[in-house]
CSV table of C-alpha atoms and ligand atoms in Angstrom, one decimal:
chain,number,residue,atom,x,y,z
A,1,MET,CA,21.1,-2.8,10.5
A,2,ALA,CA,23.6,-3.0,7.7
A,3,GLY,CA,24.1,-6.6,6.4
A,4,THR,CA,26.8,-8.4,4.6
A,5,LEU,CA,26.5,-11.4,2.3
A,6,GLU,CA,27.8,-13.6,5.1
A,7,SER,CA,25.2,-12.4,7.6
A,8,LEU,CA,22.4,-12.8,5.2
A,9,VAL,CA,19.3,-13.8,7.1
A,10,PHE,CA,17.0,-13.9,4.2
A,11,LYS,CA,17.1,-15.0,0.6
A,12,PRO,CA,16.1,-12.2,-1.7
A,13,VAL,CA,13.5,-13.4,-4.2
A,14,GLN,CA,15.3,-11.4,-6.8
A,15,GLU,CA,18.3,-13.8,-6.3
A,16,LEU,CA,16.1,-16.8,-6.2
A,17,ALA,CA,14.4,-15.8,-9.5
A,18,MET,CA,17.7,-15.7,-11.4
A,19,ASP,CA,18.1,-19.4,-11.4
A,20,CYS,CA,14.8,-20.9,-10.4
A,21,LYS,CA,13.3,-23.7,-12.4
A,22,VAL,CA,11.3,-25.3,-9.6
A,23,LEU,CA,9.4,-23.1,-7.2
A,24,PRO,CA,10.5,-23.6,-3.6
A,25,GLU,CA,7.7,-25.2,-1.5
A,26,ARG,CA,7.3,-22.1,0.8
A,27,TYR,CA,6.1,-20.0,-2.1
A,28,ILE,CA,3.4,-22.4,-3.2
A,29,HIS,CA,-0.3,-21.7,-2.4
A,30,LYS,CA,-2.2,-25.0,-1.8
A,31,CYS,CA,-5.4,-23.8,-3.4
A,32,PRO,CA,-4.6,-21.4,-6.1
A,33,ASP,CA,-7.6,-20.1,-8.1
A,34,GLU,CA,-7.7,-19.5,-11.8
A,35,ALA,CA,-7.3,-15.7,-11.4
A,36,PHE,CA,-3.6,-16.4,-10.4
A,37,TYR,CA,-2.8,-16.9,-14.1
A,38,VAL,CA,-5.8,-16.0,-16.2
A,39,ASP,CA,-6.5,-12.3,-16.0
A,40,PRO,CA,-9.9,-11.7,-14.4
A,41,PRO,CA,-12.2,-8.9,-15.6
A,42,VAL,CA,-10.9,-5.4,-15.2
A,43,ILE,CA,-12.6,-3.5,-12.4
A,44,ASP,CA,-14.5,-0.4,-13.3
A,45,ILE,CA,-13.2,2.3,-10.9
A,46,PRO,CA,-13.5,6.0,-11.5
A,47,VAL,CA,-10.6,8.3,-12.4
A,48,ILE,CA,-11.2,11.4,-10.3
A,49,ASP,CA,-9.8,14.7,-11.3
A,50,LEU,CA,-9.1,16.6,-8.0
A,51,ASN,CA,-9.3,20.0,-9.8
A,52,LEU,CA,-13.0,19.3,-10.3
A,53,ILE,CA,-13.8,19.2,-6.6
A,54,GLN,CA,-11.7,22.0,-5.3
A,55,PHE,CA,-14.6,24.4,-5.0
A,56,PRO,CA,-18.2,23.7,-4.2
A,57,SER,CA,-20.3,23.4,-7.3
A,58,ALA,CA,-22.9,21.1,-8.9
A,59,SER,CA,-20.2,19.3,-10.9
A,60,ALA,CA,-18.1,18.9,-7.7
A,61,ASP,CA,-21.1,17.3,-6.0
A,62,GLN,CA,-21.4,14.9,-8.9
A,63,VAL,CA,-17.8,13.9,-8.6
A,64,LEU,CA,-18.1,13.5,-4.8
A,65,GLU,CA,-21.1,11.2,-5.4
A,66,THR,CA,-19.0,9.1,-7.7
A,67,LEU,CA,-16.3,8.9,-5.1
A,68,ARG,CA,-18.7,7.9,-2.4
A,69,THR,CA,-20.2,5.2,-4.5
A,70,SER,CA,-16.9,3.8,-5.5
A,71,LEU,CA,-15.5,3.8,-1.9
A,72,SER,CA,-18.6,2.1,-0.6
A,73,SER,CA,-18.5,-0.6,-3.1
A,74,CYS,CA,-14.9,-1.5,-3.8
A,75,GLY,CA,-12.8,0.9,-1.7
A,76,CYS,CA,-10.6,2.3,-4.4
A,77,PHE,CA,-10.3,4.9,-7.1
A,78,GLN,CA,-7.7,6.5,-9.4
A,79,VAL,CA,-6.7,10.1,-9.0
A,80,ILE,CA,-5.5,12.7,-11.5
A,81,GLY,CA,-5.1,16.4,-11.1
A,82,HIS,CA,-2.8,15.7,-8.2
A,83,GLY,CA,-0.3,18.3,-9.3
A,84,MET,CA,2.5,15.8,-10.1
A,85,THR,CA,3.8,15.5,-13.7
A,86,SER,CA,4.3,12.2,-15.4
A,87,SER,CA,8.0,12.8,-15.6
A,88,PHE,CA,8.2,13.3,-11.8
A,89,LEU,CA,6.2,10.1,-11.2
A,90,ASP,CA,8.6,8.4,-13.6
A,91,GLN,CA,11.5,9.6,-11.4
A,92,VAL,CA,9.8,8.2,-8.2
A,93,HIS,CA,9.4,4.9,-10.0
A,94,SER,CA,13.0,5.0,-11.3
A,95,ILE,CA,14.6,5.5,-7.9
A,96,GLY,CA,12.9,2.2,-6.8
A,97,ARG,CA,13.9,0.4,-10.0
A,98,ASP,CA,17.5,1.7,-9.8
A,99,PHE,CA,17.8,0.6,-6.2
A,100,PHE,CA,16.7,-3.0,-7.0
A,101,ALA,CA,19.1,-3.0,-10.0
A,102,LEU,CA,22.1,-2.5,-7.7
A,103,PRO,CA,24.3,-5.4,-6.9
A,104,LEU,CA,23.1,-7.4,-3.9
A,105,GLU,CA,26.0,-6.2,-1.7
A,106,LYS,CA,24.9,-2.6,-2.2
A,107,LYS,CA,21.2,-3.3,-1.4
A,108,LEU,CA,22.3,-5.2,1.7
A,109,GLU,CA,23.7,-1.9,3.1
A,110,CYS,CA,20.1,-1.0,3.7
A,111,SER,CA,18.9,-4.3,4.9
A,112,ARG,CA,16.5,-4.5,7.8
A,113,SER,CA,16.9,-6.7,10.9
A,114,ALA,CA,14.3,-9.4,11.7
A,115,GLU,CA,12.6,-7.3,14.3
A,116,ASP,CA,12.3,-4.2,12.2
A,117,ILE,CA,9.9,-3.4,9.4
A,118,GLU,CA,12.2,-0.8,7.9
A,119,GLY,CA,14.8,-1.4,5.3
A,120,TYR,CA,15.4,-3.9,2.5
A,121,GLY,CA,14.1,-7.4,3.0
A,122,ASN,CA,11.2,-9.7,2.5
A,123,GLU,CA,8.9,-12.0,4.4
A,124,SER,CA,11.3,-14.8,4.7
A,125,MET,CA,12.8,-13.1,7.8
A,126,GLN,CA,9.5,-12.7,9.6
A,127,SER,CA,7.8,-16.0,9.6
A,128,GLU,CA,8.7,-19.6,9.4
A,129,HIS,CA,5.3,-20.9,8.7
A,130,ARG,CA,3.6,-18.5,6.3
A,131,ILE,CA,3.5,-18.9,2.5
A,132,LEU,CA,6.0,-16.4,1.3
A,133,ASP,CA,5.4,-13.5,-1.2
A,134,TRP,CA,7.3,-13.6,-4.5
A,135,ALA,CA,8.6,-10.1,-3.8
A,136,ASP,CA,11.4,-8.1,-2.2
A,137,ARG,CA,10.7,-4.8,-0.5
A,138,LEU,CA,12.3,-1.6,0.8
A,139,TYR,CA,10.2,0.0,3.5
A,140,LEU,CA,11.0,3.4,4.9
A,141,THR,CA,9.3,5.7,7.3
A,142,THR,CA,9.1,9.0,5.4
A,143,ASN,CA,7.0,11.1,7.8
A,144,PRO,CA,7.2,12.6,10.4
A,145,GLU,CA,10.7,13.7,9.4
A,146,ASP,CA,12.2,13.2,12.8
A,147,GLN,CA,11.3,9.5,12.7
A,148,ARG,CA,13.2,8.8,9.5
A,149,LYS,CA,16.0,6.3,9.9
A,150,PHE,CA,18.5,7.3,7.3
A,151,GLN,CA,20.6,4.2,7.8
A,152,PHE,CA,18.0,2.4,5.7
A,153,TRP,CA,17.8,5.0,2.9
A,154,PRO,CA,19.8,4.1,-0.1
A,155,GLN,CA,22.8,6.3,-1.1
A,156,ASN,CA,22.3,5.0,-4.5
A,157,PRO,CA,20.8,6.1,-6.9
A,158,GLU,CA,22.2,9.5,-5.9
A,159,ASN,CA,18.9,11.3,-6.3
A,160,PHE,CA,17.0,8.8,-4.1
A,161,ARG,CA,16.6,11.1,-1.0
A,162,GLU,CA,15.8,14.2,-2.9
A,163,ILE,CA,13.1,12.5,-5.0
A,164,LEU,CA,11.6,10.6,-2.1
A,165,GLN,CA,11.6,13.8,0.0
A,166,GLU,CA,9.7,15.7,-2.7
A,167,TYR,CA,7.2,12.9,-3.3
A,168,THR,CA,6.6,12.7,0.5
A,169,ASN,CA,5.9,16.5,0.6
A,170,LYS,CA,3.5,16.2,-2.3
A,171,LEU,CA,1.7,13.3,-0.7
A,172,ILE,CA,1.4,15.0,2.7
A,173,LEU,CA,-0.7,17.6,0.9
A,174,LEU,CA,-2.6,15.2,-1.3
A,175,ASN,CA,-3.5,13.1,1.8
A,176,LYS,CA,-5.2,16.1,3.3
A,177,VAL,CA,-7.1,16.9,0.1
A,178,VAL,CA,-8.2,13.3,-0.3
A,179,LEU,CA,-9.3,12.9,3.3
A,180,LYS,CA,-11.3,16.1,3.0
A,181,ALA,CA,-13.0,14.9,-0.2
A,182,MET,CA,-13.9,11.6,1.5
A,183,SER,CA,-15.5,13.5,4.4
A,184,ARG,CA,-17.4,15.8,2.1
A,185,SER,CA,-18.6,12.9,0.0
A,186,LEU,CA,-20.4,11.6,3.2
A,187,ASN,CA,-21.8,15.1,3.9
A,188,LEU,CA,-19.5,15.4,6.9
A,189,LYS,CA,-17.6,18.5,7.8
A,190,GLU,CA,-14.6,18.5,5.5
A,191,ASP,CA,-12.1,18.2,8.4
A,192,CYS,CA,-13.9,15.3,10.0
A,193,PHE,CA,-11.4,12.6,9.1
A,194,LEU,CA,-8.5,14.9,8.9
A,195,ASP,CA,-9.0,16.1,12.5
A,196,GLN,CA,-9.0,12.5,13.7
A,197,CYS,CA,-5.7,11.9,11.8
A,198,GLY,CA,-4.0,15.0,13.2
A,199,GLU,CA,-1.4,17.2,11.7
A,200,ASN,CA,1.5,14.7,11.7
A,201,THR,CA,0.5,12.0,9.2
A,202,ASP,CA,2.5,8.9,9.8
A,203,MET,CA,3.8,7.7,6.4
A,204,ILE,CA,5.5,4.5,5.5
A,205,THR,CA,6.7,4.2,1.9
A,206,GLY,CA,7.2,0.7,0.5
A,207,PHE,CA,9.0,0.0,-2.8
A,208,ASN,CA,7.7,-3.4,-3.9
A,209,TYR,CA,9.9,-5.4,-6.4
A,210,TYR,CA,8.3,-8.5,-8.1
A,211,PRO,CA,10.8,-10.5,-10.2
A,212,PRO,CA,9.5,-12.7,-13.0
A,213,CYS,CA,8.3,-16.0,-11.6
A,214,PRO,CA,8.6,-19.4,-13.1
A,215,ARG,CA,5.1,-20.5,-11.9
A,216,PRO,CA,2.6,-17.7,-11.7
A,217,ASP,CA,-0.1,-20.3,-11.4
A,218,LEU,CA,1.1,-21.3,-8.0
A,219,THR,CA,2.3,-18.3,-6.2
A,220,LEU,CA,1.5,-14.6,-5.4
A,221,GLY,CA,3.6,-11.5,-5.4
A,222,GLY,CA,1.5,-10.3,-2.5
A,223,LYS,CA,-0.9,-12.4,-0.5
A,224,GLU,CA,-4.5,-11.4,-0.1
A,225,HIS,CA,-4.7,-8.5,2.5
A,226,ALA,CA,-6.3,-5.2,3.3
A,227,ASP,CA,-4.1,-2.3,4.3
A,228,GLY,CA,-3.8,-1.1,7.8
A,229,SER,CA,-3.4,2.5,6.8
A,230,ALA,CA,-6.1,5.2,6.7
A,231,ILE,CA,-5.5,5.6,3.0
A,232,THR,CA,-2.8,4.1,0.7
A,233,PHE,CA,-1.4,5.8,-2.4
A,234,LEU,CA,-0.1,3.3,-5.0
A,235,LEU,CA,2.1,4.2,-7.9
A,236,GLN,CA,1.6,1.3,-10.1
A,237,ASP,CA,4.0,0.0,-12.8
A,238,ASN,CA,2.9,1.6,-16.1
A,239,GLU,CA,4.0,-1.4,-18.1
A,240,VAL,CA,3.3,-4.4,-16.0
A,241,GLY,CA,0.0,-5.1,-14.2
A,242,GLY,CA,-0.6,-7.6,-11.4
A,243,LEU,CA,-2.8,-6.0,-8.8
A,244,GLN,CA,-6.2,-7.6,-8.2
A,245,VAL,CA,-9.0,-6.4,-5.9
A,246,LEU,CA,-11.8,-8.5,-4.4
A,247,LYS,CA,-15.3,-7.2,-5.0
A,248,ASP,CA,-18.5,-9.2,-4.3
A,249,ASP,CA,-16.3,-12.3,-3.8
A,250,GLN,CA,-14.8,-12.1,-7.2
A,251,TRP,CA,-11.2,-11.0,-8.2
A,252,PHE,CA,-10.8,-8.2,-10.6
A,253,SER,CA,-7.7,-6.8,-12.3
A,254,VAL,CA,-6.9,-3.2,-11.4
A,255,PRO,CA,-6.0,-1.2,-14.5
A,256,THR,CA,-3.1,1.2,-14.7
A,257,VAL,CA,-4.0,4.7,-15.8
A,258,PRO,CA,-1.1,6.8,-17.0
A,259,ASN,CA,-0.1,9.6,-14.6
A,260,ALA,CA,-2.8,8.4,-12.1
A,261,LEU,CA,-2.3,7.2,-8.6
A,262,LEU,CA,-4.4,4.5,-7.2
A,263,ILE,CA,-5.9,5.3,-3.8
A,264,ASN,CA,-7.4,2.7,-1.6
A,265,VAL,CA,-9.2,2.9,1.7
A,266,GLY,CA,-7.3,1.3,4.5
A,267,ASP,CA,-8.8,-0.2,7.7
A,268,GLN,CA,-8.6,3.1,9.6
A,269,VAL,CA,-10.8,5.0,7.2
A,270,GLU,CA,-13.2,2.0,7.2
A,271,ILE,CA,-13.4,2.5,11.0
A,272,MET,CA,-13.8,6.3,10.8
A,273,SER,CA,-16.6,5.9,8.2
A,274,ASN,CA,-18.3,3.3,10.4
A,275,GLY,CA,-17.9,0.7,7.7
A,276,ILE,CA,-19.5,2.8,4.9
A,277,PHE,CA,-16.2,2.9,3.1
A,278,LYS,CA,-14.6,-0.5,2.5
A,279,SER,CA,-11.0,-1.4,3.1
A,280,PRO,CA,-10.7,-3.8,0.2
A,281,LEU,CA,-9.0,-7.1,0.1
A,282,HIS,CA,-6.4,-7.1,-2.6
A,283,ARG,CA,-3.4,-9.2,-3.8
A,284,VAL,CA,-0.7,-9.2,-6.4
A,285,VAL,CA,-0.2,-11.9,-9.1
A,286,THR,CA,3.1,-12.6,-10.8
A,287,ASN,CA,4.1,-13.2,-14.4
A,288,SER,CA,6.9,-15.2,-16.0
A,289,GLU,CA,8.1,-12.5,-18.3
A,290,ARG,CA,8.7,-9.2,-16.7
A,291,GLU,CA,9.7,-7.6,-13.4
A,292,ARG,CA,7.3,-5.2,-11.8
A,293,LEU,CA,7.9,-2.3,-9.4
A,294,THR,CA,5.4,-0.4,-7.4
A,295,VAL,CA,5.5,2.3,-4.7
A,296,ALA,CA,3.0,2.2,-2.0
A,297,VAL,CA,2.6,5.0,0.6
A,298,PHE,CA,0.6,4.1,3.7
A,299,CYS,CA,-0.8,7.1,5.5
A,300,SER,CA,-2.0,6.8,9.0
A,301,PRO,CA,-2.9,9.0,12.0
A,302,ASP,CA,0.0,9.2,14.4
A,303,SER,CA,0.1,6.3,16.9
A,304,SER,CA,-0.9,8.4,19.9
A,305,ARG,CA,-4.3,9.5,18.4
A,306,TYR,CA,-7.5,7.8,19.0
A,307,ILE,CA,-9.8,7.1,16.0
A,308,GLU,CA,-13.4,6.1,16.0
A,309,PRO,CA,-16.5,6.2,13.7
A,310,ALA,CA,-17.6,9.8,13.0
A,311,GLU,CA,-20.4,10.6,15.4
A,312,GLU,CA,-22.6,12.0,12.6
A,313,LEU,CA,-22.7,8.6,10.9
A,314,ILE,CA,-24.1,6.8,13.8
A,315,SER,CA,-27.9,6.6,14.3
A,316,GLU,CA,-30.5,4.1,15.5
A,317,THR,CA,-30.6,2.6,12.1
A,318,SER,CA,-26.8,2.6,11.6
A,319,PRO,CA,-25.3,1.7,15.0
A,320,ARG,CA,-21.6,2.1,15.8
A,321,LEU,CA,-19.7,-0.8,14.4
A,322,TYR,CA,-16.1,-0.1,15.7
A,323,LYS,CA,-14.4,0.7,19.0
A,324,LYS,CA,-12.4,3.8,19.7
A,325,ILE,CA,-8.8,2.7,19.3
A,326,LYS,CA,-5.3,4.0,18.9
A,327,ASN,CA,-2.1,2.6,17.5
A,328,TYR,CA,-4.0,0.5,15.0
A,329,LEU,CA,-0.8,-0.3,13.1
A,330,GLN,CA,0.4,-2.3,16.1
A,331,ILE,CA,-2.9,-4.2,16.2
A,332,TYR,CA,-2.6,-4.7,12.4
A,333,SER,CA,0.9,-6.1,12.5
A,334,GLU,CA,0.1,-8.6,15.3
A,335,ASN,CA,-2.9,-9.9,13.5
A,336,GLN,CA,-1.2,-9.9,10.1
A,337,GLN,CA,1.6,-12.1,11.3
A,338,GLN,CA,-1.0,-14.7,12.4
A,339,GLY,CA,-2.8,-14.4,9.0
A,340,LYS,CA,-5.8,-12.7,10.6
A,341,ARG,CA,-7.8,-9.6,9.5
A,342,ALA,CA,-7.0,-6.9,12.1
A,343,ILE,CA,-10.2,-5.0,11.5
A,344,LYS,CA,-12.1,-7.8,13.3
A,345,ALA,CA,-10.3,-6.8,16.5
A,346,ALA,CA,-11.7,-3.3,16.1
A,347,LYS,CA,-15.3,-4.4,15.7
A,348,ILE,CA,-17.7,-4.0,18.6
B,1,LIG,O1,2.2,-3.7,-5.7
B,1,LIG,C1,1.0,-3.6,-5.7
B,1,LIG,O2,0.3,-3.6,-6.7
B,1,LIG,C2,0.2,-3.6,-4.4
B,1,LIG,C3,1.0,-3.5,-3.2
B,1,LIG,C4,0.2,-3.6,-1.9
B,1,LIG,O3,-0.9,-4.0,-1.9
B,1,LIG,C5,0.9,-3.2,-0.7
B,1,LIG,O4,2.1,-2.9,-0.7
B,1,LIG,O5,0.2,-3.2,0.4
B,2,LIG,FE1,-1.8,-3.4,0.0
């Protein structure tokens, strides 16, 4: 729903940040840990070149083994050889940056309503009780095409639609390649996960804008969460870090690798892999100097499809851990609003 300044139902963090000396109470975490403001160790995750696993070979097997190890321990990896140039990825980044640089009135033309997840907005419209994220977001359904709601798509910058369309087309293909690689790495038939997801990948693209914050020691750009997707593609900010991932109960910084996309397992691949692959808890810390912009694309099976642990992964020694379920994103959003981990609801 298009908004106006008068009908503003939320306060953009970007506006708040312009003149913020004292952090409002609702952004303050009661028990911040040191990793909010002292960079924790950098996580050692592989950078996987997709060209190396295209055809079966001994070296492809080695790469798939690296993939399996990484996804079973921390649930993420970086990918190169994805067929997108760095200048194209810069353009994807720029359309987000340019959108958030527009005057507020222009951004409000894309604003979402309190009931909708799509459009420009932030958490302040969803919940009265939660601690709020120091971030504004623009969420858009990008696939299937007939579910796009163009009223939320910015007219400005002018190339927004064209670039987002092209990025979506590339990620539809990449999503298939990655799901196949994940299945292969577990010695499953390569279409095992893909068949569960179906042809029509459901894709939601989120542009995350994190303004500089006066008190990075007290707040987060994104609270600790796991993604409800099957897999998530994250285009990080080449210049400003902030993403952290939890591994063995310790927070690690996630490095930015030029021209790489970060891929993380979401809850739905954790379910399909019967818990072998981990949907990692992650969060975003802020800084007082620089804004940060990232683009997250959440890929999920379409809501009518059932997903369940792959039969081949279940045995007497590794019993089935998750139920057969559908429309996981609905379960996810209900649990998330109550601050709960949705995947618990899928456990047997
Ligand atoms: O912006 C980031 O680094 C991470 C964003 C994220 O985790 C999300 O949008 O789910
Ligand atoms: Fe996330």
